[in-house]
Short mmCIF file of C-alpha atoms and ligand atoms in Angstrom, two decimals:
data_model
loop_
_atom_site.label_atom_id
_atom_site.label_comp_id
_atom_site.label_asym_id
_atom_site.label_seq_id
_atom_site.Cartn_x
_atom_site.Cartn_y
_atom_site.Cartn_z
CA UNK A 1 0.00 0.00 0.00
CA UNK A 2 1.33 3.24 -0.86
CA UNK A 3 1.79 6.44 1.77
CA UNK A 4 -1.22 7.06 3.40
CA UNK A 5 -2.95 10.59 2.23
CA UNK A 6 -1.29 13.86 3.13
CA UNK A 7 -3.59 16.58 5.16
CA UNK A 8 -4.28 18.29 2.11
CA UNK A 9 -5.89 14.98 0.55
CA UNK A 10 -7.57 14.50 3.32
CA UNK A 11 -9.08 17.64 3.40
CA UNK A 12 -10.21 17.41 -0.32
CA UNK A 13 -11.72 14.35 0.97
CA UNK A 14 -13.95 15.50 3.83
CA UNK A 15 -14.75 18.51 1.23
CA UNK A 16 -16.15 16.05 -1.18
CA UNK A 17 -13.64 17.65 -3.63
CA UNK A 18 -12.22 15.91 -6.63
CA UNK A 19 -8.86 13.80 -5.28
CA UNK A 20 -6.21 12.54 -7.62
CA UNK A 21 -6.74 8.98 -9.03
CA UNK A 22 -3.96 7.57 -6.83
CA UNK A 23 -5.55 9.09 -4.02
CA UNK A 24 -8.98 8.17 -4.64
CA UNK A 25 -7.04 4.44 -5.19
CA UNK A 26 -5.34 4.52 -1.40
CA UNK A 27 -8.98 5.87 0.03
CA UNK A 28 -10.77 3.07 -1.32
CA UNK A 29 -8.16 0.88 0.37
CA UNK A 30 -6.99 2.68 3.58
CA UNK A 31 -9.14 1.98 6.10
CA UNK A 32 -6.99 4.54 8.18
CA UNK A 33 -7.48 7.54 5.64
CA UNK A 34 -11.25 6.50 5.42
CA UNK A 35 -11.47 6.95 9.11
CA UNK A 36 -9.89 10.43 9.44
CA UNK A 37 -12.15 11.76 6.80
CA UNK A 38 -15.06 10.01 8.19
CA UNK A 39 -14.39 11.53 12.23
CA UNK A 40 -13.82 14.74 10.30
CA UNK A 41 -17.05 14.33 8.86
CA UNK A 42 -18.74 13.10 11.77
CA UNK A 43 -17.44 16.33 13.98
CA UNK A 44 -19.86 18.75 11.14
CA UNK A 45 -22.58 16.64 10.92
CA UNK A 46 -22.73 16.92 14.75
CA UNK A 47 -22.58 20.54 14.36
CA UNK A 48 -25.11 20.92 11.66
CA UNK A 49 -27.69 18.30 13.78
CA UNK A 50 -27.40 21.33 16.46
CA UNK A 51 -28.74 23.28 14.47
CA UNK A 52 -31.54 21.84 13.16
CA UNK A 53 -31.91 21.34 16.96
CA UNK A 54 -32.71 24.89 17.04
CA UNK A 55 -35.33 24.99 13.56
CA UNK A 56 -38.17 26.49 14.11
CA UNK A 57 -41.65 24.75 13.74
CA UNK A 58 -41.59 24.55 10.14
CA UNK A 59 -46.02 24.25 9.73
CA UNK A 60 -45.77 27.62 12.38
CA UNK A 61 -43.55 29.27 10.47
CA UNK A 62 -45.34 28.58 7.02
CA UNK A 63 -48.53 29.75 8.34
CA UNK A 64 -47.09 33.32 9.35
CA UNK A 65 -45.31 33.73 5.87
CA UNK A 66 -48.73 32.73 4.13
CA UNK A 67 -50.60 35.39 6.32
CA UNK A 68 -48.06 38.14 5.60
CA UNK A 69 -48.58 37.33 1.61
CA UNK A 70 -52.32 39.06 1.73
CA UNK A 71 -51.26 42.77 2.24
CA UNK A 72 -48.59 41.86 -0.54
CA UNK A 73 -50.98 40.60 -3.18
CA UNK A 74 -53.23 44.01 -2.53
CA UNK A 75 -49.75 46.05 -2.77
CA UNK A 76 -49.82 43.64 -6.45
CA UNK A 77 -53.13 44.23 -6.95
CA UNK A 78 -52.37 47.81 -6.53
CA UNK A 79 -49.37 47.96 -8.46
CA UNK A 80 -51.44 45.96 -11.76
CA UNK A 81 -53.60 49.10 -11.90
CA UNK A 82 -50.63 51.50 -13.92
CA UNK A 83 -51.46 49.19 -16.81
CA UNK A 84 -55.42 50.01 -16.62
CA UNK A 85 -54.57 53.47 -17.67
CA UNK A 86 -52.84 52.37 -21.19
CA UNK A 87 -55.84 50.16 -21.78
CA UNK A 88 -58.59 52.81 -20.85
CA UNK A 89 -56.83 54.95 -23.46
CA UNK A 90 -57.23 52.18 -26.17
CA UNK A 91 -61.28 52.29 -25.08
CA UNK A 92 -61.29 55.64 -25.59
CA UNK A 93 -59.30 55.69 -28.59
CA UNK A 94 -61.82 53.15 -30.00
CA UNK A 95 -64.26 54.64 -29.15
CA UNK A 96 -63.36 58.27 -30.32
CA UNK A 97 -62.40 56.41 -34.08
CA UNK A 98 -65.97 54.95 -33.76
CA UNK A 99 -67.91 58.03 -33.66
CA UNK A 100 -65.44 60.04 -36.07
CA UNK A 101 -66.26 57.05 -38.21
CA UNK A 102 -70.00 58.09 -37.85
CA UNK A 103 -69.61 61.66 -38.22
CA UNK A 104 -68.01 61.57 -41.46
CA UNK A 105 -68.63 58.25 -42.68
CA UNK A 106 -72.87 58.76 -42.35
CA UNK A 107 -74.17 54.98 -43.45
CA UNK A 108 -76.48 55.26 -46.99
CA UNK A 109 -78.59 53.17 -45.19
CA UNK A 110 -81.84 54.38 -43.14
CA UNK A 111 -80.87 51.96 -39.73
CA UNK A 112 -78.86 54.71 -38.23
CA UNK A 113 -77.09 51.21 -36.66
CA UNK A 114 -76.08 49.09 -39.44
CA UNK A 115 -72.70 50.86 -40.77
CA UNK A 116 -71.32 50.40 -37.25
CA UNK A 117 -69.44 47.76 -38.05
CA UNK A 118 -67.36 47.95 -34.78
CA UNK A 119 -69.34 46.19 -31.72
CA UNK A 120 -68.70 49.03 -29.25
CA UNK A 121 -70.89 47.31 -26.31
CA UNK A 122 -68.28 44.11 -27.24
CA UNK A 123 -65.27 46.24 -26.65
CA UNK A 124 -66.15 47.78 -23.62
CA UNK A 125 -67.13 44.32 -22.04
CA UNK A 126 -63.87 43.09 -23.04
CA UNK A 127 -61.82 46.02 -21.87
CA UNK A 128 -63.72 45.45 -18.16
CA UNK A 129 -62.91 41.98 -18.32
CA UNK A 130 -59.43 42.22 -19.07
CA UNK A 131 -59.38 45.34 -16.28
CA UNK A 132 -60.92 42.88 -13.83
CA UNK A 133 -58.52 40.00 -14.56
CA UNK A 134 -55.42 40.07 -12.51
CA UNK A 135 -53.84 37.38 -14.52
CA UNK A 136 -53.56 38.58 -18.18
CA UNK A 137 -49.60 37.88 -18.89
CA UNK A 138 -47.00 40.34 -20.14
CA UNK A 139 -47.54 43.03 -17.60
CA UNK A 140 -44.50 44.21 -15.58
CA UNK A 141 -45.09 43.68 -11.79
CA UNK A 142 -42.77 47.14 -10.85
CA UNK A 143 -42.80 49.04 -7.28
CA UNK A 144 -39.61 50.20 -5.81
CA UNK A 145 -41.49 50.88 -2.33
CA UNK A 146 -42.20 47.32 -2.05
CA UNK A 147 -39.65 46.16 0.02
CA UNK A 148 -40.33 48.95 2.67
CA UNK A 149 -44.16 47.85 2.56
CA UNK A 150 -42.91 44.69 3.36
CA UNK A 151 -40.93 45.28 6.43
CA UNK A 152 -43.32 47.67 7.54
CA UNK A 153 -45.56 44.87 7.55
CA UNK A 154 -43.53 42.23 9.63
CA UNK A 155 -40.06 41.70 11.09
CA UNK A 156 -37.12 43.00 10.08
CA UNK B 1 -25.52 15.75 -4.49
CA UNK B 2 -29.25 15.19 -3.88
CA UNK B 3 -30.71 12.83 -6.49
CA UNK B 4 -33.92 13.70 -6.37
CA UNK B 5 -33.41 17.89 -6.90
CA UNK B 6 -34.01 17.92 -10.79
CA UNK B 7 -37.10 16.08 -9.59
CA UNK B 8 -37.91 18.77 -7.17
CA UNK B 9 -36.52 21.41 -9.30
CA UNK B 10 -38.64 20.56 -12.25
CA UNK B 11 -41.88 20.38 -9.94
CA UNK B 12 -40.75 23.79 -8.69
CA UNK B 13 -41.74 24.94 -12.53
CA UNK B 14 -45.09 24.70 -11.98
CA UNK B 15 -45.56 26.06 -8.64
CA UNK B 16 -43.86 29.33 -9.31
CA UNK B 17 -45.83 29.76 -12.59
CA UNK B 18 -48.88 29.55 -10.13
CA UNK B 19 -47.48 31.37 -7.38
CA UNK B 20 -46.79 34.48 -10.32
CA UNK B 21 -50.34 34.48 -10.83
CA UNK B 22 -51.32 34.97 -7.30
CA UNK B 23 -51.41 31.22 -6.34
CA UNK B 24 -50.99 31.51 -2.51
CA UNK B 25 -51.70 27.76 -2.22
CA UNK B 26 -48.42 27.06 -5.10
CA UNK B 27 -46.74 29.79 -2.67
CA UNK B 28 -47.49 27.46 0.42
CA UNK B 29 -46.37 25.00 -0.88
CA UNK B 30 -43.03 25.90 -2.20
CA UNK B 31 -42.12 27.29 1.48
CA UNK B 32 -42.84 23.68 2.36
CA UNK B 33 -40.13 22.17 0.04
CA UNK B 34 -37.97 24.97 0.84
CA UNK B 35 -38.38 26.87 4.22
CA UNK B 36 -35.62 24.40 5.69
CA UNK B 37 -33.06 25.43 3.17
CA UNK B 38 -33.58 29.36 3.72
CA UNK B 39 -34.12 28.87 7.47
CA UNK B 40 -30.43 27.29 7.76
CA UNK B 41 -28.69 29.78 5.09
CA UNK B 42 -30.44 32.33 7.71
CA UNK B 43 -29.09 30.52 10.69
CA UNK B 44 -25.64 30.94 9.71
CA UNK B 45 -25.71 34.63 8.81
CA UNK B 46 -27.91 36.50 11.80
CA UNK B 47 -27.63 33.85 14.07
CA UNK B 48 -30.69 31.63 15.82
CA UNK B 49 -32.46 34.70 17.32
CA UNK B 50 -33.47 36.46 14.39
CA UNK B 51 -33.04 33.17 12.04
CA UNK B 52 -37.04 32.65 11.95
CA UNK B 53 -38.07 36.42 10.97
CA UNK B 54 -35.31 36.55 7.94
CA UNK B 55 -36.31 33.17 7.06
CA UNK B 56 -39.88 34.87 6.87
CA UNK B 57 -38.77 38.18 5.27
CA UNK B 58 -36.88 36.39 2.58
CA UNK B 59 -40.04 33.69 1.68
CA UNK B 60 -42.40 36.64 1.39
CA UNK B 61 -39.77 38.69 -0.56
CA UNK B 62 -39.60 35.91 -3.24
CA UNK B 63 -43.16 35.84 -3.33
CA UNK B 64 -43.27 39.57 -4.02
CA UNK B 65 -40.58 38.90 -6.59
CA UNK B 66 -41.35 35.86 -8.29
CA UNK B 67 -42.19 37.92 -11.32
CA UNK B 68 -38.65 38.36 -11.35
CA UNK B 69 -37.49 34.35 -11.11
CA UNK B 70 -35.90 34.24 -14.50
CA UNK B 71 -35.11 30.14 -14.69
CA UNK B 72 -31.71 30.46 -15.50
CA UNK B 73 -30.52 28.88 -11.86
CA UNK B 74 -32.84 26.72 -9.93
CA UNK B 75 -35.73 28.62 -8.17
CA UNK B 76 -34.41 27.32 -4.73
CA UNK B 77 -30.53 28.93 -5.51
CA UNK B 78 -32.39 31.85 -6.48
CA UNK B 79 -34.51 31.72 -3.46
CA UNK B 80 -31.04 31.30 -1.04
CA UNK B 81 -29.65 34.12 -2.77
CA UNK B 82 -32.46 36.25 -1.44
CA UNK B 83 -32.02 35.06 2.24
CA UNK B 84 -28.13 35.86 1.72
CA UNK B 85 -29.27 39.10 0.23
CA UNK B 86 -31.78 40.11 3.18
CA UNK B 87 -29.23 38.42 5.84
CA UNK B 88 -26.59 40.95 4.13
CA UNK B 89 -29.26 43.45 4.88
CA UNK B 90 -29.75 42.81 8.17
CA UNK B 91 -26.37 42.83 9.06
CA UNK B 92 -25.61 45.92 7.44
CA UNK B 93 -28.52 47.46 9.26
CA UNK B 94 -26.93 46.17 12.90
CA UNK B 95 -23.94 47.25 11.98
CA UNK B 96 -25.11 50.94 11.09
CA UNK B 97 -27.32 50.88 14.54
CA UNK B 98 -23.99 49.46 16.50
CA UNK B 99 -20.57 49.53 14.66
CA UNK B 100 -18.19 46.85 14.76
CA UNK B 101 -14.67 47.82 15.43
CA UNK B 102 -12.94 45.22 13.61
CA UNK B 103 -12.62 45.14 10.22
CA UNK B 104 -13.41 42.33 7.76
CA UNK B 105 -10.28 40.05 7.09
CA UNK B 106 -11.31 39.63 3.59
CA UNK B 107 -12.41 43.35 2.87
CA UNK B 108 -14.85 42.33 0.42
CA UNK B 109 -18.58 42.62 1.94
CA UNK B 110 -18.91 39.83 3.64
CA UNK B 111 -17.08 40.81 6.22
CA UNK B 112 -20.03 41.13 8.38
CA UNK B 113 -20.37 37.28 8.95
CA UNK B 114 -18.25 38.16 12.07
CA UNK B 115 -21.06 39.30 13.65
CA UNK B 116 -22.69 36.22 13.82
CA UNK B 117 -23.66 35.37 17.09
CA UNK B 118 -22.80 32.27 19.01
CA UNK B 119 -23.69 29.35 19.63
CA UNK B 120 -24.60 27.54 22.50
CA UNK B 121 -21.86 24.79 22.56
CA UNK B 122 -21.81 25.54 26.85
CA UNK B 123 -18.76 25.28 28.60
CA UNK B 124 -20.36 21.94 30.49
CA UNK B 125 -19.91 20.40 27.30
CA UNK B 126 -17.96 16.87 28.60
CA UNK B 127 -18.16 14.69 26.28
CA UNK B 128 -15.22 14.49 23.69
CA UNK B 129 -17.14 15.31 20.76
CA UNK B 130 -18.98 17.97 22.30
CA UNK B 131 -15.46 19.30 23.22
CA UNK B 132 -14.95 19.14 19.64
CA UNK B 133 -18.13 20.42 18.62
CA UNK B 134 -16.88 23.71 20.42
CA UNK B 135 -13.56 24.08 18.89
CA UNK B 136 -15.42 23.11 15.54
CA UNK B 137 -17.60 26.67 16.45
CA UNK B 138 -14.22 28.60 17.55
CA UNK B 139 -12.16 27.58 14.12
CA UNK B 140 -14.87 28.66 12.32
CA UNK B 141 -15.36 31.93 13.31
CA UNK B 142 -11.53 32.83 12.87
CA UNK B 143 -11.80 31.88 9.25
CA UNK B 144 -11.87 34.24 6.76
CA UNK B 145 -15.41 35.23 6.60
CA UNK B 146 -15.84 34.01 3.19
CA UNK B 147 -14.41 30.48 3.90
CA UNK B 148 -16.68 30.58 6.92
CA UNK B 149 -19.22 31.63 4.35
CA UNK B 150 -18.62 29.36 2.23
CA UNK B 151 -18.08 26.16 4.66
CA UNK B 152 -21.22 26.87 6.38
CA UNK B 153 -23.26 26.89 2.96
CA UNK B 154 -21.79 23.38 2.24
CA UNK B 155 -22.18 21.87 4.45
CA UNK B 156 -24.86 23.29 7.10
CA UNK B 157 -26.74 24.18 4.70
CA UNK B 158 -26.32 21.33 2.35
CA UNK B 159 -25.95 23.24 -0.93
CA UNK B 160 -23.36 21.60 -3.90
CA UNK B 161 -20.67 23.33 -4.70
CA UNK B 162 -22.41 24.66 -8.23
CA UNK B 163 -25.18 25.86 -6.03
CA UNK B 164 -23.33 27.95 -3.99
CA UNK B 165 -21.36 29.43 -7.03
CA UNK B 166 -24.38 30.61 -8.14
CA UNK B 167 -26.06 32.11 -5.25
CA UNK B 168 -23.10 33.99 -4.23
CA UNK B 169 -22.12 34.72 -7.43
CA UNK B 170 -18.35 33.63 -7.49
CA UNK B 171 -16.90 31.13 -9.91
CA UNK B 172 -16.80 27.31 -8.78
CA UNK B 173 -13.15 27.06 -8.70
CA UNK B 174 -13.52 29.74 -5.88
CA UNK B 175 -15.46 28.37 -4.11
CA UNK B 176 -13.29 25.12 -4.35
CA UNK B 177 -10.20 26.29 -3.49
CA UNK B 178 -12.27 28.49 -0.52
CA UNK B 179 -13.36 25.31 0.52
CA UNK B 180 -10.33 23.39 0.88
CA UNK B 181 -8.81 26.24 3.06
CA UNK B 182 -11.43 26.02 5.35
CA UNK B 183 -11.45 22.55 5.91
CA UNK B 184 -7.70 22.56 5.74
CA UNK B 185 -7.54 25.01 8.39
CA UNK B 186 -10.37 23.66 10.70
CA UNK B 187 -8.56 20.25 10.52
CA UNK B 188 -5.35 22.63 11.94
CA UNK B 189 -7.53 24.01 14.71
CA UNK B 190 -8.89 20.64 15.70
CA UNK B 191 -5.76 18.79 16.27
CA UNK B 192 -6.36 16.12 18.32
CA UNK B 193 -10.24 16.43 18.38
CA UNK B 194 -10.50 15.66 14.47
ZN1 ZN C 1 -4.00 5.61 4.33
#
C-alpha cells in the first residue's frame, strides 16, 4: 500500500472535492485515511444536527409567511392598476375612431345602426374583463417601495 | 448531491408559474419544500435569534418577486440568494445601529459574517465530541469570513458546490479552493479532536 494521504488529501476528501486517481485508489483501500475523513465528517454533521436542533416549527412558520402574503398581493393588486390606464386609453381611442367614423362616414342606409361595423358594447365588455382579470400575462409587476411595505408589515 | 433535486426542481416549474399568478396555495407549498433550506442559510448569517423572521422576510420577498425568477438557476438557488441578500441586509442594518470595530479580514462585503452570534456549545460540554463540537464553532469563526461563508453553505446548509457558485455569485473554482482552506484550516484548529 502506498503512503497514506497527506492533510491536504484529506481535506479534499472531507470537502467532497475531486482527489487525484492515486488518491482516490489509497482511500478506497486505507481503512486509516477513510477513518480520518469520516471523524472529520462526523465532527460537522454533529454541528449541523445542532442546528436543526434549534429549527423552528416549520407548519408555524409557514402559516405566518402565508398570512403576511395578503397585504402583498393588494400592494400587487395595486401595483397591476398603472397598466389600466394604457388600456382605458385604447377604449377611448376606439371609441373616439368609432364616432369620427360616424360623423363623417354617415351609413347610406336608413338603420342609423347598421354601418357600425365595430361592436362598441363588445369592446367595452372586453376592456372590463381584461381590467378585472389580474392574470392577463406580459404586464411588468414594478414598485420600488415594495420592500419597505414589506418590512413595515412584519419583522425586520 | 441530492438525487432527487431535478425532480424537485422541475416540480418547482409549476408552482412558481402559479405562485406568479397569485397562487398563494403554489406559494405554500413551495415554502414547504424549501423553508428548511432558507431557514439554515439564515441561521448561519444572523444567528438563531433572528433566524425565523429573515427566514420569513426572505419567503415573502420571493413571493413579491417571483415575477422576477428568471429560470436560468434553480428557483431554490435563487430563493437562497435572497435570504443571503436580506441576511446581508440585516447585518448591514446592525452594523449601522452598533458599529463593529474590527474590520473584515477579507475586505470584500462579507465581512459582516463576524457578527454572527454564538452558539450555544456551553462550557459543560464533557463529552469528547462535544469538546470538539466547540472548537469546531471557535475555528470557524476565525476563518476568513468568506471560507466561513462558504463552509457553512456546504455543508450546514447542504448546498453543492455549483449551487453555492451561483447564489453567491463567485466562480466554482472559488469556491473550491475556498473550501479546501477552510477545511484545511479547521482540521489545523482541531488537532487532536478531528
Ligand atoms: Zn491511508
Amino acid at each position: 500500500m502506498s503512503m497514506h494521504l497527506e492533510e491536504p488529501e484529506i481535506s479534499s476528501a472531507v470537502a467532497g472535492l475531486e482527489l487525484k486517481p492515486v488518491a482516490e485508489e489509497h482511500l478506497a483501500a486505507c481503512l486509516s485515511c477513510r477513518q480520518r475523513v469520516a471523524s472529520m465528517r462526523e465532527l460537522i454533521d454533529a454541528q449541523r444536527l445542532r442546528f436543526e436542533a434549534e429549527a423552528p416549527d416549520w407548519e408555524r412558520q409557514r402559516q405566518e409567511v402565508l398570512l403576511r402574503l395578503p397585504s402583498v398581493l393588494t400592494a400587487g393588486l395595486e401595483r397591476r392598476r398603472w397598466w389600466t390606464r394604457p388600456l382605458l386609453a385604447v377604449a377611448a381611442v376606439l371609441v373616439a375612431a368609432i364616432g369620427l367614423k360616424a360623423l363623417w362616414m354617415p351609413p347610406p342606409s336608413s338603420d342609423p345602426m347598421a354601418g357600425l361595423e365595430l361592436p362598441v358594447e363588445q369592446i367595452l365588455a372586453e376592456v372590463d374583463a381584461m381590467l378585472a382579470d389580474d392574470s392577463i400575462p406580459g404586464f411588468e409587476l414594478i414598485d420600488p417601495g415594495l420592500d419597505d411595505a414589506i418590512f413595515e408589515n412584519g419583522a425586520s | 448531491m441530492d438525487p432527487s433535486r431535478s425532480d424537485l426542481s422541475q416540480g418547482d416549474d409549476a408552482l412558481v408559474m402559479r405562485a406568479a399568478n397569485g397562487d398563494r396555495e403554489a406559494f405554500g407549498e413551495l415554502t414547504n419544500r424549501h423553508q428548511r433550506r432558507v431557514w439554515m442559510v439564515c441561521r448561519q448569517y444572523v444567528g438563531v435569534d433572528e433566524a425565523d423572521a429573515a427566514a420569513q422576510d426572505s419567503l415573502v420577498k420571493a413571493f413579491t418577486r417571483i415575477g422576477d425568477f428568471d429560470r436560468r438557476a434553480a428557483f431554490s438557488t435563487w430563493l437562497t440568494r435572497i435570504a443571503i441578500n436580506t441576511c446581508l441586509d440585516e447585518l448591514r442594518r446592525r452594523r449601522r445601529a452598533a458599529p463593529v470595530v474590527d474590520e473584515p479580514e477579507d475586505g470584500d462585503g462579507v465581512g459582516v459574517l463576524a457578527q454572527v452570534p454564538d452558539g450555544q456549545a456551553g462550557p459543560e460540554a464533557r463529552s469528547m465530541q462535544r469538546q470538539a463540537v466547540a472548537s469546531l464553532e471557535a475555528g470557524e469563526k476565525a476563518l476568513p469570513p468568506r471560507q466561513r461563508e462558504i463552509f457553512r453553505l456546504r455543508f450546514y446548509a447542504e448546498m453543492d458546490l455549483e449551487e453555492i457558485a451561483e447564489a453567491l455569485e463567485v466562480h466554482v473554482g472559488t469556491v473550491k479552493t475556498q473550501l479546501h482552506r477552510a477545511v484545511h484550516r479547521l482540521r489545523e484548529e482541531l488537532g487532536a479532536y478531528r
